[in-house]
JSON list of C-alpha atoms in Angstrom, two decimals:
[
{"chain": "Y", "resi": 1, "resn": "UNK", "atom": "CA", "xyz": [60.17, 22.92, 67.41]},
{"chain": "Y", "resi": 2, "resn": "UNK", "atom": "CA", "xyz": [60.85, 24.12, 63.84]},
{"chain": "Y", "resi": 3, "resn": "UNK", "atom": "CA", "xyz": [64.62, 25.22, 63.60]},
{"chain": "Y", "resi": 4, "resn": "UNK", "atom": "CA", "xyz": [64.08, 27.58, 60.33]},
{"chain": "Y", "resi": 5, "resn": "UNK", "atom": "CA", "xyz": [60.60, 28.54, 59.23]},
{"chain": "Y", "resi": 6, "resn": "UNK", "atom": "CA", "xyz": [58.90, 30.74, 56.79]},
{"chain": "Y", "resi": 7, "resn": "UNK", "atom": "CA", "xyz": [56.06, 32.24, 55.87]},
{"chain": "Y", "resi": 8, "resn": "UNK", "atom": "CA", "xyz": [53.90, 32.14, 53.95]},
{"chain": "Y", "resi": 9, "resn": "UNK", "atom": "CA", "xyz": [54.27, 28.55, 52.71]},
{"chain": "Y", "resi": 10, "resn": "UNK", "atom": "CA", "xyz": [52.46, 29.39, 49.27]},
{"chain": "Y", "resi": 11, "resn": "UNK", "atom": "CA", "xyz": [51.68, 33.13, 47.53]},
{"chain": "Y", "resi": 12, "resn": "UNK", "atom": "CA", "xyz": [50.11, 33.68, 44.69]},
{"chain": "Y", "resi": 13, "resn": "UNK", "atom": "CA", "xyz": [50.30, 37.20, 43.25]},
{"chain": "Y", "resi": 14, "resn": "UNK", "atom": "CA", "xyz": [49.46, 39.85, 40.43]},
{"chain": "Y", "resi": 15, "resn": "UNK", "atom": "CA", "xyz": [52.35, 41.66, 38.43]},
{"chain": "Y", "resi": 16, "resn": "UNK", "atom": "CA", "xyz": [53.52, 44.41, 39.81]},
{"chain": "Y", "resi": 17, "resn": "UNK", "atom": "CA", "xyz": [52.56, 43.86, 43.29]},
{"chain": "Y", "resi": 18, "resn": "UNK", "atom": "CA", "xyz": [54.87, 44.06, 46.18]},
{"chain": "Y", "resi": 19, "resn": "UNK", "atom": "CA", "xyz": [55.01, 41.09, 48.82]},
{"chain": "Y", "resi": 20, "resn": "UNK", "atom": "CA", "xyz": [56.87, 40.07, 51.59]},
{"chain": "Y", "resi": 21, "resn": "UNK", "atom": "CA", "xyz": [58.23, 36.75, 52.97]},
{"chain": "Y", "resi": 22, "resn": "UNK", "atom": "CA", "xyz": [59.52, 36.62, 56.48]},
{"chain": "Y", "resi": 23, "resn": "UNK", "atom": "CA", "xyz": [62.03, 33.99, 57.94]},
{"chain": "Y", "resi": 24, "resn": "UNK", "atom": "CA", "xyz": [62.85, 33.13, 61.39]},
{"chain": "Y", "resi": 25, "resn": "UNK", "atom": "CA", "xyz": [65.17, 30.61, 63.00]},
{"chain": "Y", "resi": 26, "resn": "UNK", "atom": "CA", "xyz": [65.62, 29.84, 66.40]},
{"chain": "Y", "resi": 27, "resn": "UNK", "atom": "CA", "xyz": [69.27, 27.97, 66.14]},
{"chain": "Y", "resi": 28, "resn": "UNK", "atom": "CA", "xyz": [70.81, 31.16, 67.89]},
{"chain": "Y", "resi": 29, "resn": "UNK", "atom": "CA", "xyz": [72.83, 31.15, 64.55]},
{"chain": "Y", "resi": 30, "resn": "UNK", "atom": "CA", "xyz": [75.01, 34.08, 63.68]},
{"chain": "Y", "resi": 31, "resn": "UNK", "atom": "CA", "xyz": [74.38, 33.94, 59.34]},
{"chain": "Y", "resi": 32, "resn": "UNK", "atom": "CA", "xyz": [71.08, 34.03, 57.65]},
{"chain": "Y", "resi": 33, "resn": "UNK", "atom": "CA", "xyz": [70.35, 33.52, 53.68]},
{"chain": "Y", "resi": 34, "resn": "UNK", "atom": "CA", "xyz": [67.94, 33.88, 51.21]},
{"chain": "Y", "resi": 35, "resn": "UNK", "atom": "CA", "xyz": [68.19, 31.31, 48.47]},
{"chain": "Y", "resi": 36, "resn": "UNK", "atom": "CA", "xyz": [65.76, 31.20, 44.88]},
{"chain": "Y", "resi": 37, "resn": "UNK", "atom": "CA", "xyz": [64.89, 27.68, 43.50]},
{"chain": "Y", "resi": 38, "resn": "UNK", "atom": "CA", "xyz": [63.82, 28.05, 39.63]},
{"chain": "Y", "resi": 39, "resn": "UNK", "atom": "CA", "xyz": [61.41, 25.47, 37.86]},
{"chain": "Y", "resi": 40, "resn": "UNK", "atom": "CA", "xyz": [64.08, 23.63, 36.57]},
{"chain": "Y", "resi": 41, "resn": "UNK", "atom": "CA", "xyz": [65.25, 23.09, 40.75]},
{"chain": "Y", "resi": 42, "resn": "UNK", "atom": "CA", "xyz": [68.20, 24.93, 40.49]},
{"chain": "Y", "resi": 43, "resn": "UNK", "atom": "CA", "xyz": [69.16, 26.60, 43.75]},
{"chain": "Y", "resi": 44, "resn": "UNK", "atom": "CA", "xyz": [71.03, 30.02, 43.61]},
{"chain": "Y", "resi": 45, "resn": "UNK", "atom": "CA", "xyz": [71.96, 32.18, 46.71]},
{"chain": "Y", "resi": 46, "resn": "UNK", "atom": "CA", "xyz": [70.48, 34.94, 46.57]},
{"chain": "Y", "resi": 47, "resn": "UNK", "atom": "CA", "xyz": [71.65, 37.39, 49.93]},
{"chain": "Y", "resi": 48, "resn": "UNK", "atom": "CA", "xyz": [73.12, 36.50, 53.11]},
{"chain": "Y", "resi": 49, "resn": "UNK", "atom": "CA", "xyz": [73.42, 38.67, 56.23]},
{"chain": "Y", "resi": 50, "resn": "UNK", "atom": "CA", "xyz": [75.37, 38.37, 59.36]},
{"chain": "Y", "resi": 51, "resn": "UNK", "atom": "CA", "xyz": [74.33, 39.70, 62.84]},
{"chain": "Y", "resi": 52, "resn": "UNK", "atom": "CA", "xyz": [71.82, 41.78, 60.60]},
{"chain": "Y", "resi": 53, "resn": "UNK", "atom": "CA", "xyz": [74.36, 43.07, 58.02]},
{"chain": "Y", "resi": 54, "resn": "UNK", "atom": "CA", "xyz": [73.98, 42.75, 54.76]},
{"chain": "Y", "resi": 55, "resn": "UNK", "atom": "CA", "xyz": [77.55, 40.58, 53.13]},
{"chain": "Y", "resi": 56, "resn": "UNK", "atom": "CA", "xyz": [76.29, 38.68, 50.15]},
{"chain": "Y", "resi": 57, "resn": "UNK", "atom": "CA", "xyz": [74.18, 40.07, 47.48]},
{"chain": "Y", "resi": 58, "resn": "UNK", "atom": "CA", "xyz": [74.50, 38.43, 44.38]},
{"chain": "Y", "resi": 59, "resn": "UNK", "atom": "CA", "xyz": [73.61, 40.83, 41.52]},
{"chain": "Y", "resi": 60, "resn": "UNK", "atom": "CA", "xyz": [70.04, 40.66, 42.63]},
{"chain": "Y", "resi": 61, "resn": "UNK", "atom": "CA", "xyz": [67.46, 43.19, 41.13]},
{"chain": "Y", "resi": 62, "resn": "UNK", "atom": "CA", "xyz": [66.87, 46.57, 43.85]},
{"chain": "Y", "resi": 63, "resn": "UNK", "atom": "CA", "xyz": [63.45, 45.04, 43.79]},
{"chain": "Y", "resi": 64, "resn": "UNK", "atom": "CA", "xyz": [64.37, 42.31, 46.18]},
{"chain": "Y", "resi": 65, "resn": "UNK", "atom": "CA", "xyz": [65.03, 44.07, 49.71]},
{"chain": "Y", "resi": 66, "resn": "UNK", "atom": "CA", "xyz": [66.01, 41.79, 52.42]},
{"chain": "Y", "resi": 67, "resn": "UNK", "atom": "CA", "xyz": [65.76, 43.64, 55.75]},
{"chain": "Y", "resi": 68, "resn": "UNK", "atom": "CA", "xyz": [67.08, 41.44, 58.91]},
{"chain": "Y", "resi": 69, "resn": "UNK", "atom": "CA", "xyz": [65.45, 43.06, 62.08]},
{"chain": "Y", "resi": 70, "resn": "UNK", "atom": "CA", "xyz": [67.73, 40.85, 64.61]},
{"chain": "Y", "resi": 71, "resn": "UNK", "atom": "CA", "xyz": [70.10, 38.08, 64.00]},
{"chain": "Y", "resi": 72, "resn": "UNK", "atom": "CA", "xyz": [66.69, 35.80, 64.51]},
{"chain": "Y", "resi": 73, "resn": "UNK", "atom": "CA", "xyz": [65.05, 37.05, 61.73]},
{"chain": "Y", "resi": 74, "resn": "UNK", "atom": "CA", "xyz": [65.40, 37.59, 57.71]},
{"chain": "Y", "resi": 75, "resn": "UNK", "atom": "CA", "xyz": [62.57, 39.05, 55.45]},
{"chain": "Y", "resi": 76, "resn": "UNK", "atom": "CA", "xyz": [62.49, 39.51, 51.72]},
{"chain": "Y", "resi": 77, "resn": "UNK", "atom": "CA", "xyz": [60.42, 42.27, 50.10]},
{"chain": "Y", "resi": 78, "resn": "UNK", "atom": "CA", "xyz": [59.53, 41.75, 46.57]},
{"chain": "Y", "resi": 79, "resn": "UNK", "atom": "CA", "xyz": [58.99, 44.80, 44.70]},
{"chain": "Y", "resi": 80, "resn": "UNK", "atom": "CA", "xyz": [57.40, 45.40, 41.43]},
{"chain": "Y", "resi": 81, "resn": "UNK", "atom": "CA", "xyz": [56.30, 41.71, 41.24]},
{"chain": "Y", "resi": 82, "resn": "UNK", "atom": "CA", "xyz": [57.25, 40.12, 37.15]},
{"chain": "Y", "resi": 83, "resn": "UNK", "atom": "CA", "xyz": [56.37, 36.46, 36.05]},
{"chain": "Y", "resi": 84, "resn": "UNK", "atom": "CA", "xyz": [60.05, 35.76, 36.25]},
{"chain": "Y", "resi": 85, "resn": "UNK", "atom": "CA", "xyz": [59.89, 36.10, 40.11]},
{"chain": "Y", "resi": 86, "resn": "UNK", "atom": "CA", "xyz": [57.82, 33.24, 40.25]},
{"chain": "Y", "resi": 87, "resn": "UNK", "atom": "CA", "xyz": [60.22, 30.14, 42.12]},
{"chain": "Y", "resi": 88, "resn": "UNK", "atom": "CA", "xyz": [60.33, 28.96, 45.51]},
{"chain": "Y", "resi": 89, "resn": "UNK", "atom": "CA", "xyz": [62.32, 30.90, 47.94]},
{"chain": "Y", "resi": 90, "resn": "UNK", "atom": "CA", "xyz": [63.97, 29.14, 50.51]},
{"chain": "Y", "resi": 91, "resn": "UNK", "atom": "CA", "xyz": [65.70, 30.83, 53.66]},
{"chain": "Y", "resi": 92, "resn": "UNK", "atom": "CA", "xyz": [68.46, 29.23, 55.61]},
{"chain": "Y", "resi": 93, "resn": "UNK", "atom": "CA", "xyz": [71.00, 29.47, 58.45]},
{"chain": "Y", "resi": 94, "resn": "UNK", "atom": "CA", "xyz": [74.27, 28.90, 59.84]},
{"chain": "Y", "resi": 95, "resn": "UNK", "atom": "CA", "xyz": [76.30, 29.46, 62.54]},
{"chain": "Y", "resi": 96, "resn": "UNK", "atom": "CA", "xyz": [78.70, 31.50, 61.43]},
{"chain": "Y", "resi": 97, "resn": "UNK", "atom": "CA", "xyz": [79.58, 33.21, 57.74]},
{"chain": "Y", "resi": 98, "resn": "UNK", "atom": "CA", "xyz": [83.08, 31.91, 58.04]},
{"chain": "Y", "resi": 99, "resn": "UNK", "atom": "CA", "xyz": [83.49, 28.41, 58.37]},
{"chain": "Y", "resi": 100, "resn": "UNK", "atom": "CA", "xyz": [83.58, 26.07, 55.77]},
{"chain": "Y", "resi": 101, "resn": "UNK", "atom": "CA", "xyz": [82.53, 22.99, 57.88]},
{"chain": "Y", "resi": 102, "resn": "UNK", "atom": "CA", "xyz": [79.16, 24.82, 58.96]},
{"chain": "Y", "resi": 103, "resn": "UNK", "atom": "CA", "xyz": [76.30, 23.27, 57.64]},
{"chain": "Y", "resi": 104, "resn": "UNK", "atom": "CA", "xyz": [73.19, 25.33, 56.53]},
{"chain": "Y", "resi": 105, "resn": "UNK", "atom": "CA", "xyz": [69.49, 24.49, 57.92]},
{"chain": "Y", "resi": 106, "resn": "UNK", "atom": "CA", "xyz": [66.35, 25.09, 55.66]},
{"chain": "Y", "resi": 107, "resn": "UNK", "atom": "CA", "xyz": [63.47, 26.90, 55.29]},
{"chain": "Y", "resi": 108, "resn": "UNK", "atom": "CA", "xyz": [60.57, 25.03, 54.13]},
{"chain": "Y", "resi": 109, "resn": "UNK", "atom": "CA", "xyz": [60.61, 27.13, 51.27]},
{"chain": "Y", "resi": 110, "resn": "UNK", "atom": "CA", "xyz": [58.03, 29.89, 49.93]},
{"chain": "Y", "resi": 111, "resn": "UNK", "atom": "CA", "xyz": [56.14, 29.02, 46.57]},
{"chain": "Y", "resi": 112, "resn": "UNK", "atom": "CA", "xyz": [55.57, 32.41, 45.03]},
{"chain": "Y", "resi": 113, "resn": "UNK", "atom": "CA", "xyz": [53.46, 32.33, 41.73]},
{"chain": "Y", "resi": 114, "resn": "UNK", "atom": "CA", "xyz": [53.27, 35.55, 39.46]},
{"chain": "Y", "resi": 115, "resn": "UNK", "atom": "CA", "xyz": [50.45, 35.72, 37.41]},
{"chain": "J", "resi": 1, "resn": "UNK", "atom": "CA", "xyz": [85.50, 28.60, 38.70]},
{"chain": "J", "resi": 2, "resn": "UNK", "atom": "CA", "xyz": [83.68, 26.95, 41.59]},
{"chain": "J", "resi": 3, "resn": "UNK", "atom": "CA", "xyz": [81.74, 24.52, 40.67]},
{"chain": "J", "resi": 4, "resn": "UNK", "atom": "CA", "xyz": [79.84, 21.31, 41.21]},
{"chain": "J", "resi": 5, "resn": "UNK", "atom": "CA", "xyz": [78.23, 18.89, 38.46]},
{"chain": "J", "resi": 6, "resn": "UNK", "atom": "CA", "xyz": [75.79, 16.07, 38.75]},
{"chain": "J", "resi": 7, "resn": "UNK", "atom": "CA", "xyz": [75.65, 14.13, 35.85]},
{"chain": "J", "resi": 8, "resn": "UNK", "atom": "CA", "xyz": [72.67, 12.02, 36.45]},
{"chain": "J", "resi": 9, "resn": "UNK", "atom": "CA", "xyz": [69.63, 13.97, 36.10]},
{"chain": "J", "resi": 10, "resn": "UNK", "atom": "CA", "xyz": [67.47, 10.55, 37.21]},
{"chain": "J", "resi": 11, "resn": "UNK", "atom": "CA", "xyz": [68.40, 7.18, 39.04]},
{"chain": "J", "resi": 12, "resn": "UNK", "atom": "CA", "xyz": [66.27, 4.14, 39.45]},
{"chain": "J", "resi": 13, "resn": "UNK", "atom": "CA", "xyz": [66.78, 1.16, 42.56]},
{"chain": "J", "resi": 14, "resn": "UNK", "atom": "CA", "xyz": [64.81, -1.09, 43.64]},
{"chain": "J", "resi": 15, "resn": "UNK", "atom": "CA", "xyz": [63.95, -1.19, 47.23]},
{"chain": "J", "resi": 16, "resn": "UNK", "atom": "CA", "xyz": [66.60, -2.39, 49.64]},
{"chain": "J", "resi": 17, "resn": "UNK", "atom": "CA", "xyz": [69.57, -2.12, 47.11]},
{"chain": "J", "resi": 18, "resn": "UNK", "atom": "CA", "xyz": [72.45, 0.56, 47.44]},
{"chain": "J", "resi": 19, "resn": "UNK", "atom": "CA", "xyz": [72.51, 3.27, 44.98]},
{"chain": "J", "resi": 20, "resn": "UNK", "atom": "CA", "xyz": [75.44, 5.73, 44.15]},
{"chain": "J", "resi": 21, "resn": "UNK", "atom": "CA", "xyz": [74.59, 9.26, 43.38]},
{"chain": "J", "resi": 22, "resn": "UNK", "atom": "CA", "xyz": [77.35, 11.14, 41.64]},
{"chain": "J", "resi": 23, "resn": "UNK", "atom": "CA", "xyz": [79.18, 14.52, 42.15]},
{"chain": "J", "resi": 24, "resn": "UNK", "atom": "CA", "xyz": [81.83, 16.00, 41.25]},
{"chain": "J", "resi": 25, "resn": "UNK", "atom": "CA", "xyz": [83.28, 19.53, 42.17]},
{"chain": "J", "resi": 26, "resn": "UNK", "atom": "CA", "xyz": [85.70, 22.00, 40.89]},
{"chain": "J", "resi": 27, "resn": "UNK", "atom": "CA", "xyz": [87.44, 24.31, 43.20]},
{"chain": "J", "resi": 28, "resn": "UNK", "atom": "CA", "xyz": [91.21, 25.55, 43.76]},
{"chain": "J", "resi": 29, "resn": "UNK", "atom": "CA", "xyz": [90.64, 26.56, 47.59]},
{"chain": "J", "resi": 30, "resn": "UNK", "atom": "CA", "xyz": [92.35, 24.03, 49.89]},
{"chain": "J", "resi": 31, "resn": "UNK", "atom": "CA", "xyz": [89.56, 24.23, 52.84]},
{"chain": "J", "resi": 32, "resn": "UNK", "atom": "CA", "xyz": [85.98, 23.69, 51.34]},
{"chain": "J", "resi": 33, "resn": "UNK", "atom": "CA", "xyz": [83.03, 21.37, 52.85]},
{"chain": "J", "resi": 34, "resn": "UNK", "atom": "CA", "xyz": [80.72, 19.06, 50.55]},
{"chain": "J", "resi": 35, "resn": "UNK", "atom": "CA", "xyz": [77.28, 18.73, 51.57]},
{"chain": "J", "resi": 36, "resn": "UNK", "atom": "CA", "xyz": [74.60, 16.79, 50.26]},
{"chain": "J", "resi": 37, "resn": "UNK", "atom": "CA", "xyz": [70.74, 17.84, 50.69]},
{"chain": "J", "resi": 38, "resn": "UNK", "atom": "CA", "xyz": [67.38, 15.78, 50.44]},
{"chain": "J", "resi": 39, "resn": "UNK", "atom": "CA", "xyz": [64.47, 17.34, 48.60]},
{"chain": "J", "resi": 40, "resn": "UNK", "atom": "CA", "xyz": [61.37, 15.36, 49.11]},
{"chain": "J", "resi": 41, "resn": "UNK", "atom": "CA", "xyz": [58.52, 15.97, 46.62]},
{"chain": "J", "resi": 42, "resn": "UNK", "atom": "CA", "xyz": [56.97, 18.17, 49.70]},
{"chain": "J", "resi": 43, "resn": "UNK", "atom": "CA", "xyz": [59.91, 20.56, 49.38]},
{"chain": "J", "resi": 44, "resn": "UNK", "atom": "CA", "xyz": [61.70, 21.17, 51.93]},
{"chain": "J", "resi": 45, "resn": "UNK", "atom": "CA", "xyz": [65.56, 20.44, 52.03]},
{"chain": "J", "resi": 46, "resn": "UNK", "atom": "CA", "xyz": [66.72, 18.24, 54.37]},
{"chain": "J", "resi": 47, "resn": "UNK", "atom": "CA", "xyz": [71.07, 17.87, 55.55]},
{"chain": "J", "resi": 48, "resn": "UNK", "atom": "CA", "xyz": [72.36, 14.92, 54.81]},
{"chain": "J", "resi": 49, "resn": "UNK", "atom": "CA", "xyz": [75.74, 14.45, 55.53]},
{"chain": "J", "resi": 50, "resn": "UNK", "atom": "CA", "xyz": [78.80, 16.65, 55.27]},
{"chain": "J", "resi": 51, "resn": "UNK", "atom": "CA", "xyz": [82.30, 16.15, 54.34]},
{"chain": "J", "resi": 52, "resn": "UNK", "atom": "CA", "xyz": [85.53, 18.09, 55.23]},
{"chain": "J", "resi": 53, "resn": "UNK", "atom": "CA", "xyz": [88.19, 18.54, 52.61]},
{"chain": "J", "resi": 54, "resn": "UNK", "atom": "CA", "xyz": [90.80, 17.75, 55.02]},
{"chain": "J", "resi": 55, "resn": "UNK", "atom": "CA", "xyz": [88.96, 14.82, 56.43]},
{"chain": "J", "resi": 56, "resn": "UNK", "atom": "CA", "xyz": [90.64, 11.54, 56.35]},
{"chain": "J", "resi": 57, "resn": "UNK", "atom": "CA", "xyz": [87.82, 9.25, 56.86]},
{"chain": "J", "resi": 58, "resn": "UNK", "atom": "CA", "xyz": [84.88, 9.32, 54.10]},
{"chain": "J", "resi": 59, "resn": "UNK", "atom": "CA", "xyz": [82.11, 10.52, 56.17]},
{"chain": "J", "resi": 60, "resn": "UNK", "atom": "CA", "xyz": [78.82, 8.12, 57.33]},
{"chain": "J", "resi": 61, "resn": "UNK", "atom": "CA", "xyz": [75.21, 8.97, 58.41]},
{"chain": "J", "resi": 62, "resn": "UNK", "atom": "CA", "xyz": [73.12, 5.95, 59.18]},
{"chain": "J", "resi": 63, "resn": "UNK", "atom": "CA", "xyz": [72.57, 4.73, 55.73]},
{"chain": "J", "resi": 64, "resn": "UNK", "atom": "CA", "xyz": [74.35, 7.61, 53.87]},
{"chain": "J", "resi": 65, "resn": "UNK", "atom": "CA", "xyz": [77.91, 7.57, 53.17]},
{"chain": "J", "resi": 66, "resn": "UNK", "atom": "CA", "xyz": [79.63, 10.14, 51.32]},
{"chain": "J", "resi": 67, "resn": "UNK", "atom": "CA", "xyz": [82.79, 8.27, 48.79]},
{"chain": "J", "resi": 68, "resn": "UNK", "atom": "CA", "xyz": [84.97, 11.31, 48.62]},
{"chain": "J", "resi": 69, "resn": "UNK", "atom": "CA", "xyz": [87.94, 10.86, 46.15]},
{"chain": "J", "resi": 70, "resn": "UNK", "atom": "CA", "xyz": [90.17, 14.05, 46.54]},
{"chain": "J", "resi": 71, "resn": "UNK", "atom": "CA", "xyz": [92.27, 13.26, 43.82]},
{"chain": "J", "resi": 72, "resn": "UNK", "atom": "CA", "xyz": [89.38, 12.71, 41.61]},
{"chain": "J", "resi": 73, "resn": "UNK", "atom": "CA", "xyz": [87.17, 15.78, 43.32]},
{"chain": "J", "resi": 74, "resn": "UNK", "atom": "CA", "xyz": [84.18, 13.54, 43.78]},
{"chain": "J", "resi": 75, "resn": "UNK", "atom": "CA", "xyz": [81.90, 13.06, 46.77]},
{"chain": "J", "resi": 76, "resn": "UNK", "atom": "CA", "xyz": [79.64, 10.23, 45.24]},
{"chain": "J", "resi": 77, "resn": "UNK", "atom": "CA", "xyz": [76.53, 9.83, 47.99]},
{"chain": "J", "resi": 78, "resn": "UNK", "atom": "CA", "xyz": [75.87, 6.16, 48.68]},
{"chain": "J", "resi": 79, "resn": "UNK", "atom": "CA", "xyz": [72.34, 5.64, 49.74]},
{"chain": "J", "resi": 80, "resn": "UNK", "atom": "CA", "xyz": [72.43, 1.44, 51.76]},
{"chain": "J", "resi": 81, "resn": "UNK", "atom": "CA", "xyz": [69.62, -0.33, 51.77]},
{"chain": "J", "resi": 82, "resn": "UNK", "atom": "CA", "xyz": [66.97, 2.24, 49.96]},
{"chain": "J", "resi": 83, "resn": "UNK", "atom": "CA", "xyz": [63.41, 2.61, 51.00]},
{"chain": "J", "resi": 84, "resn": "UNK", "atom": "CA", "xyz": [60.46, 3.63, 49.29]},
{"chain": "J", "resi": 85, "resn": "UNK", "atom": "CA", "xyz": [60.80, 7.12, 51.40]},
{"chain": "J", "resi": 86, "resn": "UNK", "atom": "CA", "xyz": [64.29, 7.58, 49.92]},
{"chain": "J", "resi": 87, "resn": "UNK", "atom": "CA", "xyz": [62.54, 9.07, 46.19]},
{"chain": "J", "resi": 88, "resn": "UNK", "atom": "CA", "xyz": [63.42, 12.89, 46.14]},
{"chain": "J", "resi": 89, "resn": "UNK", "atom": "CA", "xyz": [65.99, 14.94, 44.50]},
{"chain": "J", "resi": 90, "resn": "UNK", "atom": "CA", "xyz": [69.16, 14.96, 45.68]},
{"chain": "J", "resi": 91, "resn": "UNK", "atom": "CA", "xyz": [71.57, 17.84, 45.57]},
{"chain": "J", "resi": 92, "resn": "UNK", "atom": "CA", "xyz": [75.53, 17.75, 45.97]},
{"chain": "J", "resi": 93, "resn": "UNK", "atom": "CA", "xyz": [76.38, 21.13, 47.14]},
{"chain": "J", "resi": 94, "resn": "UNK", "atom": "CA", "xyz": [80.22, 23.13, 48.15]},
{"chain": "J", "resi": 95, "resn": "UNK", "atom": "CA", "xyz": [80.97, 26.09, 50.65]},
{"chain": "J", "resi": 96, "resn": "UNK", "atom": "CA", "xyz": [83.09, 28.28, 49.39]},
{"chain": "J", "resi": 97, "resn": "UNK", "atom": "CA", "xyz": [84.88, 31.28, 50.54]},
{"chain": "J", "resi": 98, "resn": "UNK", "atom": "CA", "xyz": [83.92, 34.43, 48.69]},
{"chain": "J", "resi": 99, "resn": "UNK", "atom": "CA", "xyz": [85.79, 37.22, 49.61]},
{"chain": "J", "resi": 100, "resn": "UNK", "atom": "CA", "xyz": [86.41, 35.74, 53.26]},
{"chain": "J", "resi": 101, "resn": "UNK", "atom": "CA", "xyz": [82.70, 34.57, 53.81]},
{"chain": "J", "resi": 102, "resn": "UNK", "atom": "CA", "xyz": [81.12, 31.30, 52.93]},
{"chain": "J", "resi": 103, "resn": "UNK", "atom": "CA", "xyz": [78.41, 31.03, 50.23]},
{"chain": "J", "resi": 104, "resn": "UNK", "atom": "CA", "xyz": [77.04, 27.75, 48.87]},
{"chain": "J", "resi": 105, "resn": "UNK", "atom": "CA", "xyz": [76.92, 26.42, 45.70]},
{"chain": "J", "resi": 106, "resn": "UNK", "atom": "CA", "xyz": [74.52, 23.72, 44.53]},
{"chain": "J", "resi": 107, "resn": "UNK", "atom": "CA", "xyz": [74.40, 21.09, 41.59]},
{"chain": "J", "resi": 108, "resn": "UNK", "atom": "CA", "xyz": [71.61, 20.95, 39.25]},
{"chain": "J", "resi": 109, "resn": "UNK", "atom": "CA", "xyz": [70.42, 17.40, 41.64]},
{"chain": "J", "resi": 110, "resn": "UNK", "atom": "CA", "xyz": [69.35, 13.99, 40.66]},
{"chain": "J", "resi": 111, "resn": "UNK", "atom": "CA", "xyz": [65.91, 12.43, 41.03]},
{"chain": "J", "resi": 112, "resn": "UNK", "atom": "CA", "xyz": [66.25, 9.33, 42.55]},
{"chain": "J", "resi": 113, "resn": "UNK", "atom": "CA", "xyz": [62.72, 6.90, 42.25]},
{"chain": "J", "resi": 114, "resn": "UNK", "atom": "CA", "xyz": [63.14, 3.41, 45.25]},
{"chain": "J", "resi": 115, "resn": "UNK", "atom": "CA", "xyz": [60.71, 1.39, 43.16]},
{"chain": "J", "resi": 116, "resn": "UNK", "atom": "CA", "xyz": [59.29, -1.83, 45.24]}
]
């Protein structure tokens, strides 16, 4: 039973296109977040959402959309695709957006490659 | 600013010794949690172990154990006993409160190769 999963695993795109990943985690947790891992592995947060509403966005491009249909799910809509998009995106969740002690559970992660 | 540093960018051990990874963290918040996540060379990113700022005992996982040094603001990870399936990156990572909601923020990780 995979707690957080993504897909796809690996997409490999033009510039310019648009793409979507989608997320999905069946933890029954309250918070969901999209994080961006450069080349060099850095991780960065990227959004988060609770209960499908938008609270973190940090100073990402309007070309990256997240849209949470239900507290279950998280997608990420890439529009406009540029070579600098090109990382792996991981998605995560947690049980709640307020507590400290609450761990967050991974994604396998989404290797997008701009060509 | 909140932050967290890993000064090791690469370890080496040789199987079935302990290894300390180090981290170290800058924050001014009273309540924050330390985390520490396993990156595998097939990607994904695995919990660890988690620490508590206000936790009086240093925190233990099977063979992980977190050496958390208030005073010093480190959470060194101690990996017992290492196995071969121990190489990955490892990151040192802090929630913190932004604006009343948690966010967190990662280290730049340390490659750690369990030679034979």
């Amino acid at each position: 039973d995979t707690a957080v999963s993504q897909t796809p695993k690996y997409l490999v795109t033009q510039m310019g296109n648009d793409k979507s990943i989608k997320c999905e985690q069946n933890l029954g947790h309250d918070t969901m977040y999209w994080y961006k891992q450069d080349s060099k592995k850095f991780l960065k947060i990227m959004f988060s959402y609770n209960n499908k509403e938008l609270i973190i966005n940090e100073t990402v491009p309007n070309r990256f959309s997240p849209k949470s249909p239900d507290k279950a799910h998280l997608n990420l809509h890439i529009n406009s695709l540029e070579l600098g998009d090109s990382a792996v995106y991981f998605c995560a969740s947690s049980p709640s957006l307020a507590g400290v002690k609450d761990t967050q559970y991974f994604g396998p992660g989404t290797r997008l490659t701009v060509l | 600013a909140q932050k967290i540093t890993q000064t090791q960018p690469g370890m080496f051990v040789q199987e079935k010794e302990a290894v300390t990874l180090d981290c170290t963290y800058d924050t001014s918040d009273p309540s924050y949690g330390l985390f520490w996540y396993k990156q595998p060379s097939s990607g994904e990113m695995i919990f660890l172990i988690y620490q508590g700022s206000y936790d009086q005992q240093n925190a233990t996982e099977g063979r992980y154990s977190l050496n958390f040094q208030k005073a010093r603001k480190s959470a060194n990870l101690v990996i017992s006993a290492s196995q071969l399936g121990d190489s990955a990156m490892y990151f040192c990572a802090m929630t913190i409160m932004n604006t009343g909601f948690q966010k967190l923020v990662f280290g730049t990780g340390t490659r750690l190769l369990v030679s034979p």
